[in-house]
Amino acid sequence: MTPEPVRHAILVLYYSRSGHTAQLARLIARGVEEAGLEARLRQVPPVAPVTETAQPPVPDEGAPYVSRADLAECAGLAMGSPTRFGNMAAPLKHFLDSTGAEWASGTLAGKPAAVFTSTSTMHGGQESTLLTMALPLLHHGMLLLGIPFTEPALTATGSGGTPYGASHVAGAKGDNAISEHERELARALGRRLADAARKLAAPA
Ligand SMILES: Cc1cc2nc3c(=O)[nH]c(=O)nc-3n(C[C@H](O)[C@H](O)[C@H](O)COP(=O)(O)O)c2cc1C
């Protein structure tokens, strides 16, 4: 029997319109790399009212668009979206709704996963967004990770950062810089995901 290829990359997949979620994605990727694994940054394309509007294959800014191979090849997944009415943004949901083949074949089953978000307001739905983003990943059979309270920044933060995943409160005008605690927690989540992926891949 041919052995399974060893997968080293954590897929850090996001949608971001004004860049805040993308910033968190880069911090999570940094945490992944601090823990010794490769981070593969990818974004989902936007959706248009007429849904199949062709996008240029390479986005004008940010990470490359995600492909099926990224899902198959990853050792774990961090997935992020801005909050839209207390839930994930449509482009990410649209992408997830196209992953029936991966669900049927168990492409993501048994791999670790984590979620992240950015909101305008402190109580505008960070937790509901993170928890509802976790649901499709559970259907895919992924092993969900949060952030433990052994991270001191989780107790100290006065803005984002939750036990359910990393987050940022961008402010009503979107001009809040990512705080030191938000930054630490995003990196800690990346490290945790990489550590879990390495342990799960280790021979028994
Ligand atoms: C249609 C729409 C709905 C939104 N809903 C919420 C919300 O429910 N709660 C909130 O705090 N912010 C909400 N926002 C604000 C975004 O979540 C916030 O600006 C986020 O930081 C943007 O992330 P990005 O820079 O990655 O695009 C909404 C924005 C839009 C455009």
Short mmCIF file of C-alpha atoms and ligand atoms in Angstrom, two decimals:
data_model
loop_
_atom_site.label_atom_id
_atom_site.label_comp_id
_atom_site.label_asym_id
_atom_site.label_seq_id
_atom_site.Cartn_x
_atom_site.Cartn_y
_atom_site.Cartn_z
CA MET A 1 0.00 0.00 0.00
CA THR A 2 1.36 3.47 -0.91
CA PRO A 3 1.85 5.54 2.26
CA GLU A 4 -0.10 8.78 2.64
CA PRO A 5 2.06 11.78 1.73
CA VAL A 6 3.23 13.72 4.80
CA ARG A 7 1.46 17.08 4.82
CA HIS A 8 3.36 20.00 6.28
CA ALA A 9 1.30 23.04 5.40
CA ILE A 10 -1.48 24.65 7.40
CA LEU A 11 -4.01 26.28 5.10
CA VAL A 12 -4.89 29.78 6.38
CA LEU A 13 -8.02 30.56 4.39
CA TYR A 14 -9.93 33.82 4.64
CA TYR A 15 -12.27 36.35 3.12
CA SER A 16 -11.59 40.02 3.85
CA ARG A 17 -12.95 43.14 2.22
CA SER A 18 -11.13 45.91 4.04
CA GLY A 19 -8.09 44.01 5.27
CA HIS A 20 -8.70 43.38 8.98
CA THR A 21 -9.38 39.66 8.68
CA ALA A 22 -6.43 39.43 6.28
CA GLN A 23 -4.20 40.94 8.98
CA LEU A 24 -5.33 38.29 11.46
CA ALA A 25 -4.67 35.63 8.81
CA ARG A 26 -1.07 36.82 8.47
CA LEU A 27 -0.59 36.73 12.26
CA ILE A 28 -1.97 33.19 12.47
CA ALA A 29 0.36 32.22 9.61
CA ARG A 30 3.26 33.69 11.56
CA GLY A 31 2.30 31.55 14.58
CA VAL A 32 2.15 28.46 12.35
CA GLU A 33 5.66 29.18 11.10
CA GLU A 34 6.95 29.90 14.61
CA ALA A 35 5.87 26.34 15.42
CA GLY A 36 7.85 25.01 12.47
CA LEU A 37 5.20 24.28 9.84
CA GLU A 38 4.59 26.01 6.52
CA ALA A 39 1.56 28.34 6.35
CA ARG A 40 -0.25 28.50 3.02
CA LEU A 41 -2.27 31.75 2.86
CA ARG A 42 -5.28 31.64 0.55
CA GLN A 43 -8.46 33.69 0.12
CA VAL A 44 -11.89 32.90 -1.29
CA PRO A 45 -13.10 35.00 -4.23
CA PRO A 46 -15.90 37.53 -3.76
CA VAL A 47 -19.41 36.68 -4.96
CA ALA A 48 -21.44 38.91 -7.28
CA PRO A 49 -25.24 39.29 -7.48
CA VAL A 50 -25.06 37.33 -10.74
CA THR A 51 -23.11 34.62 -9.06
CA GLU A 52 -20.85 33.19 -11.74
CA THR A 53 -19.22 36.48 -12.74
CA ALA A 54 -15.70 35.54 -13.83
CA GLN A 55 -12.92 36.66 -11.50
CA PRO A 56 -9.39 37.17 -12.75
CA PRO A 57 -7.54 33.99 -11.73
CA VAL A 58 -5.09 35.99 -9.61
CA PRO A 59 -6.55 38.57 -7.20
CA ASP A 60 -5.40 42.20 -7.39
CA GLU A 61 -4.35 42.05 -3.76
CA GLY A 62 -3.93 39.58 -0.94
CA ALA A 63 -3.29 35.86 -1.08
CA PRO A 64 -3.99 33.66 -4.14
CA TYR A 65 -7.46 32.16 -4.46
CA VAL A 66 -7.97 28.80 -2.79
CA SER A 67 -8.02 25.64 -4.91
CA ARG A 68 -9.23 22.07 -4.32
CA ALA A 69 -5.60 20.99 -4.05
CA ASP A 70 -5.11 23.37 -1.08
CA LEU A 71 -7.81 21.48 0.83
CA ALA A 72 -6.41 18.08 -0.07
CA GLU A 73 -2.81 18.98 0.70
CA CYS A 74 -3.25 20.80 4.02
CA ALA A 75 -2.36 19.31 7.42
CA GLY A 76 -4.82 21.64 9.14
CA LEU A 77 -7.01 24.66 8.45
CA ALA A 78 -7.46 28.13 9.95
CA MET A 79 -10.52 29.80 8.45
CA GLY A 80 -11.51 33.46 8.85
CA SER A 81 -14.22 35.88 7.82
CA PRO A 82 -15.42 39.34 8.79
CA THR A 83 -18.68 39.25 10.74
CA ARG A 84 -21.74 39.98 8.63
CA PHE A 85 -24.90 40.31 10.72
CA GLY A 86 -23.45 38.00 13.36
CA ASN A 87 -22.38 35.35 10.86
CA MET A 88 -19.70 34.61 8.27
CA ALA A 89 -19.62 36.59 5.01
CA ALA A 90 -21.37 35.14 1.94
CA PRO A 91 -18.20 34.50 -0.12
CA LEU A 92 -16.85 32.11 2.53
CA LYS A 93 -20.23 30.38 2.87
CA HIS A 94 -20.45 30.17 -0.93
CA PHE A 95 -17.04 28.50 -1.01
CA LEU A 96 -17.97 26.08 1.78
CA ASP A 97 -21.16 25.18 -0.06
CA SER A 98 -18.99 24.08 -2.98
CA THR A 99 -17.07 21.53 -0.88
CA GLY A 100 -19.56 18.66 -1.16
CA ALA A 101 -17.01 16.44 -2.92
CA GLU A 102 -14.47 17.01 -0.16
CA TRP A 103 -17.14 16.30 2.47
CA ALA A 104 -18.11 13.05 0.69
CA SER A 105 -14.53 11.85 0.41
CA GLY A 106 -13.43 12.94 3.90
CA THR A 107 -10.65 15.19 2.59
CA LEU A 108 -10.60 17.27 5.79
CA ALA A 109 -11.69 14.58 8.26
CA GLY A 110 -9.35 14.17 11.22
CA LYS A 111 -7.41 17.35 10.50
CA PRO A 112 -7.25 20.14 13.12
CA ALA A 113 -9.04 23.43 12.47
CA ALA A 114 -9.49 26.88 14.01
CA VAL A 115 -11.53 29.97 13.16
CA PHE A 116 -11.03 33.75 13.29
CA THR A 117 -13.03 36.91 12.67
CA SER A 118 -13.07 40.70 12.67
CA THR A 119 -16.01 42.91 13.63
CA SER A 120 -16.70 46.63 13.89
CA THR A 121 -18.09 46.41 17.37
CA MET A 122 -17.16 44.60 20.54
CA HIS A 123 -20.53 42.91 21.02
CA GLY A 124 -21.53 42.72 17.37
CA GLY A 125 -21.32 38.96 16.99
CA GLN A 126 -17.73 37.75 17.31
CA GLU A 127 -18.67 34.61 19.23
CA SER A 128 -21.71 33.81 17.07
CA THR A 129 -19.59 34.17 13.93
CA LEU A 130 -16.81 31.97 15.28
CA LEU A 131 -19.18 29.28 16.51
CA THR A 132 -21.23 29.19 13.30
CA MET A 133 -18.05 29.04 11.19
CA ALA A 134 -17.06 25.98 13.22
CA LEU A 135 -20.23 24.05 12.29
CA PRO A 136 -19.40 23.23 8.65
CA LEU A 137 -15.91 22.23 9.74
CA LEU A 138 -17.43 19.75 12.22
CA HIS A 139 -19.53 18.34 9.37
CA HIS A 140 -16.27 17.88 7.50
CA GLY A 141 -14.99 15.83 10.44
CA MET A 142 -12.37 18.36 11.49
CA LEU A 143 -11.01 18.57 15.04
CA LEU A 144 -11.80 22.06 16.33
CA LEU A 145 -9.29 23.97 18.44
CA GLY A 146 -9.87 27.14 20.42
CA ILE A 147 -7.58 29.31 22.52
CA PRO A 148 -7.02 28.11 26.11
CA PHE A 149 -7.11 30.44 29.13
CA THR A 150 -3.53 29.40 29.82
CA GLU A 151 -2.78 32.20 27.32
CA PRO A 152 -2.59 35.23 29.67
CA ALA A 153 -3.73 37.61 26.90
CA LEU A 154 -7.12 35.91 26.82
CA THR A 155 -7.92 37.18 30.31
CA ALA A 156 -6.17 40.51 29.84
CA THR A 157 -7.64 41.57 26.49
CA GLY A 158 -9.94 44.59 26.39
CA SER A 159 -10.83 44.06 22.72
CA GLY A 160 -10.75 40.88 20.60
CA GLY A 161 -9.49 37.39 21.33
CA THR A 162 -11.89 34.67 22.46
CA PRO A 163 -11.73 31.03 23.61
CA TYR A 164 -13.56 30.14 20.36
CA GLY A 165 -10.91 31.61 18.08
CA ALA A 166 -8.85 34.69 17.28
CA SER A 167 -10.57 38.01 16.65
CA HIS A 168 -10.14 41.73 16.19
CA VAL A 169 -12.45 44.64 16.99
CA ALA A 170 -11.81 47.01 14.08
CA GLY A 171 -14.00 49.90 15.31
CA ALA A 172 -16.91 51.71 13.68
CA LYS A 173 -14.59 53.42 11.23
CA GLY A 174 -12.32 50.39 10.86
CA ASP A 175 -9.37 52.33 12.19
CA ASN A 176 -8.49 50.36 15.35
CA ALA A 177 -5.00 48.90 15.08
CA ILE A 178 -4.71 45.26 16.08
CA SER A 179 -3.97 45.34 19.81
CA GLU A 180 -1.02 43.59 21.34
CA HIS A 181 -3.36 41.04 23.00
CA GLU A 182 -5.25 40.34 19.74
CA ARG A 183 -1.90 39.89 18.01
CA GLU A 184 -0.55 37.50 20.67
CA LEU A 185 -3.72 35.42 20.63
CA ALA A 186 -3.76 35.09 16.83
CA ARG A 187 -0.15 33.91 16.85
CA ALA A 188 -0.85 31.53 19.75
CA LEU A 189 -3.73 30.01 17.77
CA GLY A 190 -1.44 29.49 14.76
CA ARG A 191 1.16 27.79 16.94
CA ARG A 192 -1.48 25.59 18.59
CA LEU A 193 -2.84 24.50 15.22
CA ALA A 194 0.62 23.64 13.93
CA ASP A 195 1.48 21.71 17.11
CA ALA A 196 -1.75 19.73 16.88
CA ALA A 197 -1.19 18.96 13.19
CA ARG A 198 2.31 17.70 13.94
CA LYS A 199 1.10 15.49 16.80
CA LEU A 200 -1.75 14.07 14.72
CA ALA A 201 0.64 13.27 11.87
CA ALA A 202 3.18 11.56 14.14
CA PRO A 203 3.34 7.76 13.85
CA ALA A 204 1.53 6.02 16.73
C1 LIG B 1 -23.09 43.89 5.45
C2 LIG B 1 -22.22 44.03 6.65
C3 LIG B 1 -22.63 43.47 7.85
C4 LIG B 1 -21.85 43.63 9.00
N1 LIG B 1 -22.28 43.08 10.17
C5 LIG B 1 -21.58 43.30 11.30
C6 LIG B 1 -22.04 42.79 12.55
O1 LIG B 1 -23.02 42.07 12.64
N2 LIG B 1 -21.33 43.11 13.67
C7 LIG B 1 -20.21 43.91 13.62
O2 LIG B 1 -19.64 44.21 14.67
N3 LIG B 1 -19.70 44.34 12.43
C8 LIG B 1 -20.37 44.06 11.28
N4 LIG B 1 -19.89 44.51 10.08
C9 LIG B 1 -18.57 45.14 10.05
C10 LIG B 1 -17.42 44.18 9.67
O3 LIG B 1 -17.55 42.93 10.32
C11 LIG B 1 -16.09 44.81 10.05
O4 LIG B 1 -15.94 46.03 9.38
C12 LIG B 1 -14.90 43.89 9.79
O5 LIG B 1 -13.82 44.36 10.56
C13 LIG B 1 -14.48 43.90 8.31
O6 LIG B 1 -13.45 42.97 8.13
P1 LIG B 1 -12.49 43.02 6.85
O7 LIG B 1 -11.64 44.26 6.99
O8 LIG B 1 -11.67 41.79 6.93
O9 LIG B 1 -13.36 43.06 5.63
C14 LIG B 1 -20.64 44.34 8.93
C15 LIG B 1 -20.21 44.87 7.70
C16 LIG B 1 -20.99 44.72 6.57
C17 LIG B 1 -20.51 45.31 5.26
#
